[in-house]
Amino acid sequence: MPHLGKVAISNAINAGAAGNINRAFVPDGDKKSYAFTTDISHQKQDLQAGITSDDKSKNVEEKRHRPRYVVDRATYTQPEFDSEFARVPATKHTFKEQAGMFARENVYCSWRRLGSLLMTVLPFLGIMRRYRVREYLLNDIMAGITVAIMQIPQGMGYAMLAAVPPVYGLYVSFFGPLVYFFFGTSRHVSIGTFAVVSLMLAGSVNRLASTASTEVNITDSLTRTEPSIESGKYSAIEVASSITLLVAFFQLGMSVLRLGSLSTYLSDQLVVGFTTGSSVHVFTSQVKRVLGLDIPSFSGLFNIVYTYIEIFKRIAETNIASLVISLICIVLLVLSKQFLDDKFKKFARTPVPMELLLVISGTSLSYVFNFGAKYDLEIVGEIPTGLPPPSLPPIDIWVTVVSDAFAIAIVAFTINLSLGKIFAKKHNYEINSNQEMFALGIVNAVTSCFSGFISSASLSRSLVQEGAGCKTQITSLVSCSILLFVLLFLGPLFEYLPNCVLAAIIVVALKGMFMQYKQLPKLFRHSKTDFGIWVVTWASTVFLDVTYGLGIGVGFSLLTIIWRTNHPQVAVMGRLEDTNIYKDISIYQPVFELPCIKIVRFEASLYFANAEYFRNMLYAVSEVTPTKLKRLRLRVEEKLKKKKDSECTNGSQHSIESHNSCSSRVSASSDESLEPQDPLGLSNYDSSVDLSGLGHDYVDIEVTETSADIEKPPASVTDADLKFMIIDCSMFSYVDITGVQTLAQIIKEYDEVDIMVILVSCRHNVRAMLQQSGFYKTLSADRLFLTVHDAVLFAVQSTSKHLLEYEKTSSIVVHF
């Protein structure tokens, strides 16, 4: 066997070379110490990384100004560290003591606590206490006027989208912001009608309301199921108000249960994919109004496909007047938003109120030229003056709309909270997610009792409100005052407004949502998983249904999380030369693996779902499957024994004594054949690998071949190169019983093939779990080390001892 060169196991390497990190290992009883200074890359590593001499000089100059540190300490196993350094004593309380502490902290009465409670339930009190009249009031008034101008056409348009008469959208636009002023914590969101929520509500209204005689439910026709409530028993607004009250109860219940954080399970990509997909349905619902077609509404699976099939079937029946008016309105709105808004803001803080101008001009022209009768245009119709009387909506339809109401409650809250967080971060204040859930519940409960439907934050109005200089929700009071004046005195003036004008306003308002498609290329480059969530949510929302889309999106998001936790990254770690730094060898070039030692980091918690994957990945990266290796050894041993038995049988003429002697020699030979020929596995390693700084004297190892009286099996079968498996547990946030059992099984299997498993960087809760589950019966606690480098030093010291012992009985000669 050829000469293998030197294994650089150094003791107190001279630190005189400028810029080198030198680690010294000084055997001193059980103490192991090492020292650090700064380092620069070796010439070979510089060439591999493409570093020129100028770059190297620059790096040297930079490193001279970096902080330097020296560490001189003993290596620690976990028990040694725990015994040397006292831990903070754990305080355990009985259930009675915990109940008493909770009562003392939360169940008491005082004026301060009463004030704190009022500030929490009624956040406007705190806002009003700090209200700066001179600085805030003018901004809030201007923003309120601007939002009111938008609320009138959007409220009426989104009411049509929710399949209820337009006037009810004005009621929502009045009661929603008014109630939110008292209970909401966001200062900038605009509460009222919102396209996505209105669209989700329209499905149930079309299915159950008496005005939905032309509605076709594709899902019911396919499954042949009948709703439990007779269709047509209630009017559209009664159905909408009833669902709104149920949504309010869901939101109030979740706020009481402190489930405001539930929205965290809806990722940004899921919400964007869902809202973008919903905008396709919103656009589709307005196409028939733009074209002036009278076609049935479809709901259920693939309803959008059936809708477009019906539109193309009746495209020849398009009302030219409706199409022309819609196109004119769309062009004016696009030109206004693209070119006029920025110029207009130089003279005023608000954008051009083009929506309101179109509503006023459309109503005036329709009244003068009688568009409804002359051109067969659908108009808004009668609008009553005043406010509706309070009444309790019917509740007997709740059984059929529970799933719809829950989905709407989650979506409305998620959109409201997302917008609130954006503005709160921008303007440096905090919002309370549970209080926001409570505020929306109160808003919807009150609105439902005044012939209204579901309220939520509107993206377009919120952006305009914030851009107009809004400081607080005083803006909502100003907006509600203007809407109240319209409801009391100006309502009948909008009776002649063509519905195609409102449809055009809704179509242009969707531009912001459609612009979200531009995020897809960037999202694809940054994260394929998030891109998949976006596409799956969007596709299921568009082609199946809005309600199904949300559920499928959430389910797919959870599946991606499960997959990533079940198949986490498994990193093989290597050492950066002359340091105690260990990094993934697949990422960093200068790091290298140490002979006989495999360092593995499992980048997730270890629990029942990924325990088997963890075990298989350890076998794969170590290239040693203990069970297979053990079977191979047993098979070789049996073959050798049979061969020697056969040789002894052929010599049957010998005496019984000589036969017994032969058997004894065969047995000894078999045992000898299983002795490792290369206990460190050095024969398979490049002699240029340098272990400098790991901690022992330089050892010159020379391996020579010797003859043997008996044939020995190949070393690759009888002995593995790997001697130590170091598992970095720093990423284990927790380990369950299955994980502990898997660790124990792995350790037992590797021990049977003479490979020592060492655990490092175990957190306290992980060690507590190991202790409670009896894990230390399988693995001694002395095999738990504080850091990876502590374990590596232990492994190097152990291999050095094996070399010295092996010198006496093997052909390996060790020269110092």
JSON list of C-alpha atoms in Angstrom, two decimals, residues 387-455:
[
{"chain": "A", "resi": 387, "resn": "LEU", "atom": "CA", "xyz": [-83.03, 55.90, 5.92]},
{"chain": "A", "resi": 388, "resn": "PRO", "atom": "CA", "xyz": [-84.57, 52.43, 6.19]},
{"chain": "A", "resi": 389, "resn": "PRO", "atom": "CA", "xyz": [-86.16, 51.44, 9.52]},
{"chain": "A", "resi": 390, "resn": "PRO", "atom": "CA", "xyz": [-84.23, 48.86, 11.57]},
{"chain": "A", "resi": 391, "resn": "SER", "atom": "CA", "xyz": [-85.44, 45.28, 11.28]},
{"chain": "A", "resi": 392, "resn": "LEU", "atom": "CA", "xyz": [-84.05, 41.82, 12.05]},
{"chain": "A", "resi": 393, "resn": "PRO", "atom": "CA", "xyz": [-83.25, 39.80, 8.90]},
{"chain": "A", "resi": 394, "resn": "PRO", "atom": "CA", "xyz": [-84.67, 36.29, 8.49]},
{"chain": "A", "resi": 395, "resn": "ILE", "atom": "CA", "xyz": [-82.45, 33.59, 9.96]},
{"chain": "A", "resi": 396, "resn": "ASP", "atom": "CA", "xyz": [-84.06, 30.40, 8.67]},
{"chain": "A", "resi": 397, "resn": "ILE", "atom": "CA", "xyz": [-81.85, 30.41, 5.58]},
{"chain": "A", "resi": 398, "resn": "TRP", "atom": "CA", "xyz": [-78.64, 30.18, 7.61]},
{"chain": "A", "resi": 399, "resn": "VAL", "atom": "CA", "xyz": [-78.54, 26.40, 7.32]},
{"chain": "A", "resi": 400, "resn": "THR", "atom": "CA", "xyz": [-78.01, 26.64, 3.57]},
{"chain": "A", "resi": 401, "resn": "VAL", "atom": "CA", "xyz": [-75.44, 29.45, 3.61]},
{"chain": "A", "resi": 402, "resn": "VAL", "atom": "CA", "xyz": [-73.16, 28.57, 6.55]},
{"chain": "A", "resi": 403, "resn": "SER", "atom": "CA", "xyz": [-70.17, 27.70, 4.37]},
{"chain": "A", "resi": 404, "resn": "ASP", "atom": "CA", "xyz": [-70.67, 30.77, 2.17]},
{"chain": "A", "resi": 405, "resn": "ALA", "atom": "CA", "xyz": [-70.95, 33.07, 5.19]},
{"chain": "A", "resi": 406, "resn": "PHE", "atom": "CA", "xyz": [-67.82, 31.67, 6.84]},
{"chain": "A", "resi": 407, "resn": "ALA", "atom": "CA", "xyz": [-65.78, 32.09, 3.66]},
{"chain": "A", "resi": 408, "resn": "ILE", "atom": "CA", "xyz": [-67.01, 35.67, 3.23]},
{"chain": "A", "resi": 409, "resn": "ALA", "atom": "CA", "xyz": [-66.22, 36.46, 6.88]},
{"chain": "A", "resi": 410, "resn": "ILE", "atom": "CA", "xyz": [-62.63, 35.27, 6.48]},
{"chain": "A", "resi": 411, "resn": "VAL", "atom": "CA", "xyz": [-62.07, 37.02, 3.14]},
{"chain": "A", "resi": 412, "resn": "ALA", "atom": "CA", "xyz": [-63.57, 40.34, 4.29]},
{"chain": "A", "resi": 413, "resn": "PHE", "atom": "CA", "xyz": [-61.46, 40.33, 7.44]},
{"chain": "A", "resi": 414, "resn": "THR", "atom": "CA", "xyz": [-58.28, 39.31, 5.61]},
{"chain": "A", "resi": 415, "resn": "ILE", "atom": "CA", "xyz": [-58.61, 42.11, 3.07]},
{"chain": "A", "resi": 416, "resn": "ASN", "atom": "CA", "xyz": [-59.40, 44.63, 5.80]},
{"chain": "A", "resi": 417, "resn": "LEU", "atom": "CA", "xyz": [-56.45, 43.54, 7.96]},
{"chain": "A", "resi": 418, "resn": "SER", "atom": "CA", "xyz": [-54.01, 43.43, 5.03]},
{"chain": "A", "resi": 419, "resn": "LEU", "atom": "CA", "xyz": [-54.82, 47.00, 4.01]},
{"chain": "A", "resi": 420, "resn": "GLY", "atom": "CA", "xyz": [-54.75, 48.14, 7.63]},
{"chain": "A", "resi": 421, "resn": "LYS", "atom": "CA", "xyz": [-51.27, 46.69, 8.15]},
{"chain": "A", "resi": 422, "resn": "ILE", "atom": "CA", "xyz": [-49.95, 48.37, 5.01]},
{"chain": "A", "resi": 423, "resn": "PHE", "atom": "CA", "xyz": [-51.10, 51.82, 6.14]},
{"chain": "A", "resi": 424, "resn": "ALA", "atom": "CA", "xyz": [-50.13, 51.25, 9.78]},
{"chain": "A", "resi": 425, "resn": "LYS", "atom": "CA", "xyz": [-46.58, 50.36, 8.75]},
{"chain": "A", "resi": 426, "resn": "LYS", "atom": "CA", "xyz": [-46.36, 53.38, 6.47]},
{"chain": "A", "resi": 427, "resn": "HIS", "atom": "CA", "xyz": [-47.61, 55.83, 9.12]},
{"chain": "A", "resi": 428, "resn": "ASN", "atom": "CA", "xyz": [-45.99, 54.23, 12.20]},
{"chain": "A", "resi": 429, "resn": "TYR", "atom": "CA", "xyz": [-48.90, 53.06, 14.31]},
{"chain": "A", "resi": 430, "resn": "GLU", "atom": "CA", "xyz": [-50.24, 49.69, 15.43]},
{"chain": "A", "resi": 431, "resn": "ILE", "atom": "CA", "xyz": [-53.51, 47.93, 14.69]},
{"chain": "A", "resi": 432, "resn": "ASN", "atom": "CA", "xyz": [-55.08, 45.17, 16.77]},
{"chain": "A", "resi": 433, "resn": "SER", "atom": "CA", "xyz": [-56.13, 42.16, 14.68]},
{"chain": "A", "resi": 434, "resn": "ASN", "atom": "CA", "xyz": [-58.68, 40.91, 17.22]},
{"chain": "A", "resi": 435, "resn": "GLN", "atom": "CA", "xyz": [-60.17, 44.37, 17.59]},
{"chain": "A", "resi": 436, "resn": "GLU", "atom": "CA", "xyz": [-60.38, 44.66, 13.80]},
{"chain": "A", "resi": 437, "resn": "MET", "atom": "CA", "xyz": [-62.31, 41.39, 13.71]},
{"chain": "A", "resi": 438, "resn": "PHE", "atom": "CA", "xyz": [-64.61, 42.72, 16.43]},
{"chain": "A", "resi": 439, "resn": "ALA", "atom": "CA", "xyz": [-65.08, 46.03, 14.60]},
{"chain": "A", "resi": 440, "resn": "LEU", "atom": "CA", "xyz": [-66.06, 44.31, 11.34]},
{"chain": "A", "resi": 441, "resn": "GLY", "atom": "CA", "xyz": [-68.49, 42.08, 13.24]},
{"chain": "A", "resi": 442, "resn": "ILE", "atom": "CA", "xyz": [-70.20, 45.10, 14.81]},
{"chain": "A", "resi": 443, "resn": "VAL", "atom": "CA", "xyz": [-70.25, 46.93, 11.45]},
{"chain": "A", "resi": 444, "resn": "ASN", "atom": "CA", "xyz": [-71.93, 44.02, 9.67]},
{"chain": "A", "resi": 445, "resn": "ALA", "atom": "CA", "xyz": [-74.36, 43.36, 12.51]},
{"chain": "A", "resi": 446, "resn": "VAL", "atom": "CA", "xyz": [-75.59, 46.98, 12.47]},
{"chain": "A", "resi": 447, "resn": "THR", "atom": "CA", "xyz": [-75.64, 47.19, 8.67]},
{"chain": "A", "resi": 448, "resn": "SER", "atom": "CA", "xyz": [-77.67, 43.99, 8.35]},
{"chain": "A", "resi": 449, "resn": "CYS", "atom": "CA", "xyz": [-80.39, 45.49, 10.56]},
{"chain": "A", "resi": 450, "resn": "PHE", "atom": "CA", "xyz": [-80.68, 48.53, 8.27]},
{"chain": "A", "resi": 451, "resn": "SER", "atom": "CA", "xyz": [-81.21, 46.70, 4.97]},
{"chain": "A", "resi": 452, "resn": "GLY", "atom": "CA", "xyz": [-77.52, 46.58, 4.18]},
{"chain": "A", "resi": 453, "resn": "PHE", "atom": "CA", "xyz": [-75.10, 43.91, 3.09]},
{"chain": "A", "resi": 454, "resn": "ILE", "atom": "CA", "xyz": [-71.50, 42.98, 3.90]},
{"chain": "A", "resi": 455, "resn": "SER", "atom": "CA", "xyz": [-68.96, 45.74, 4.47]}
]
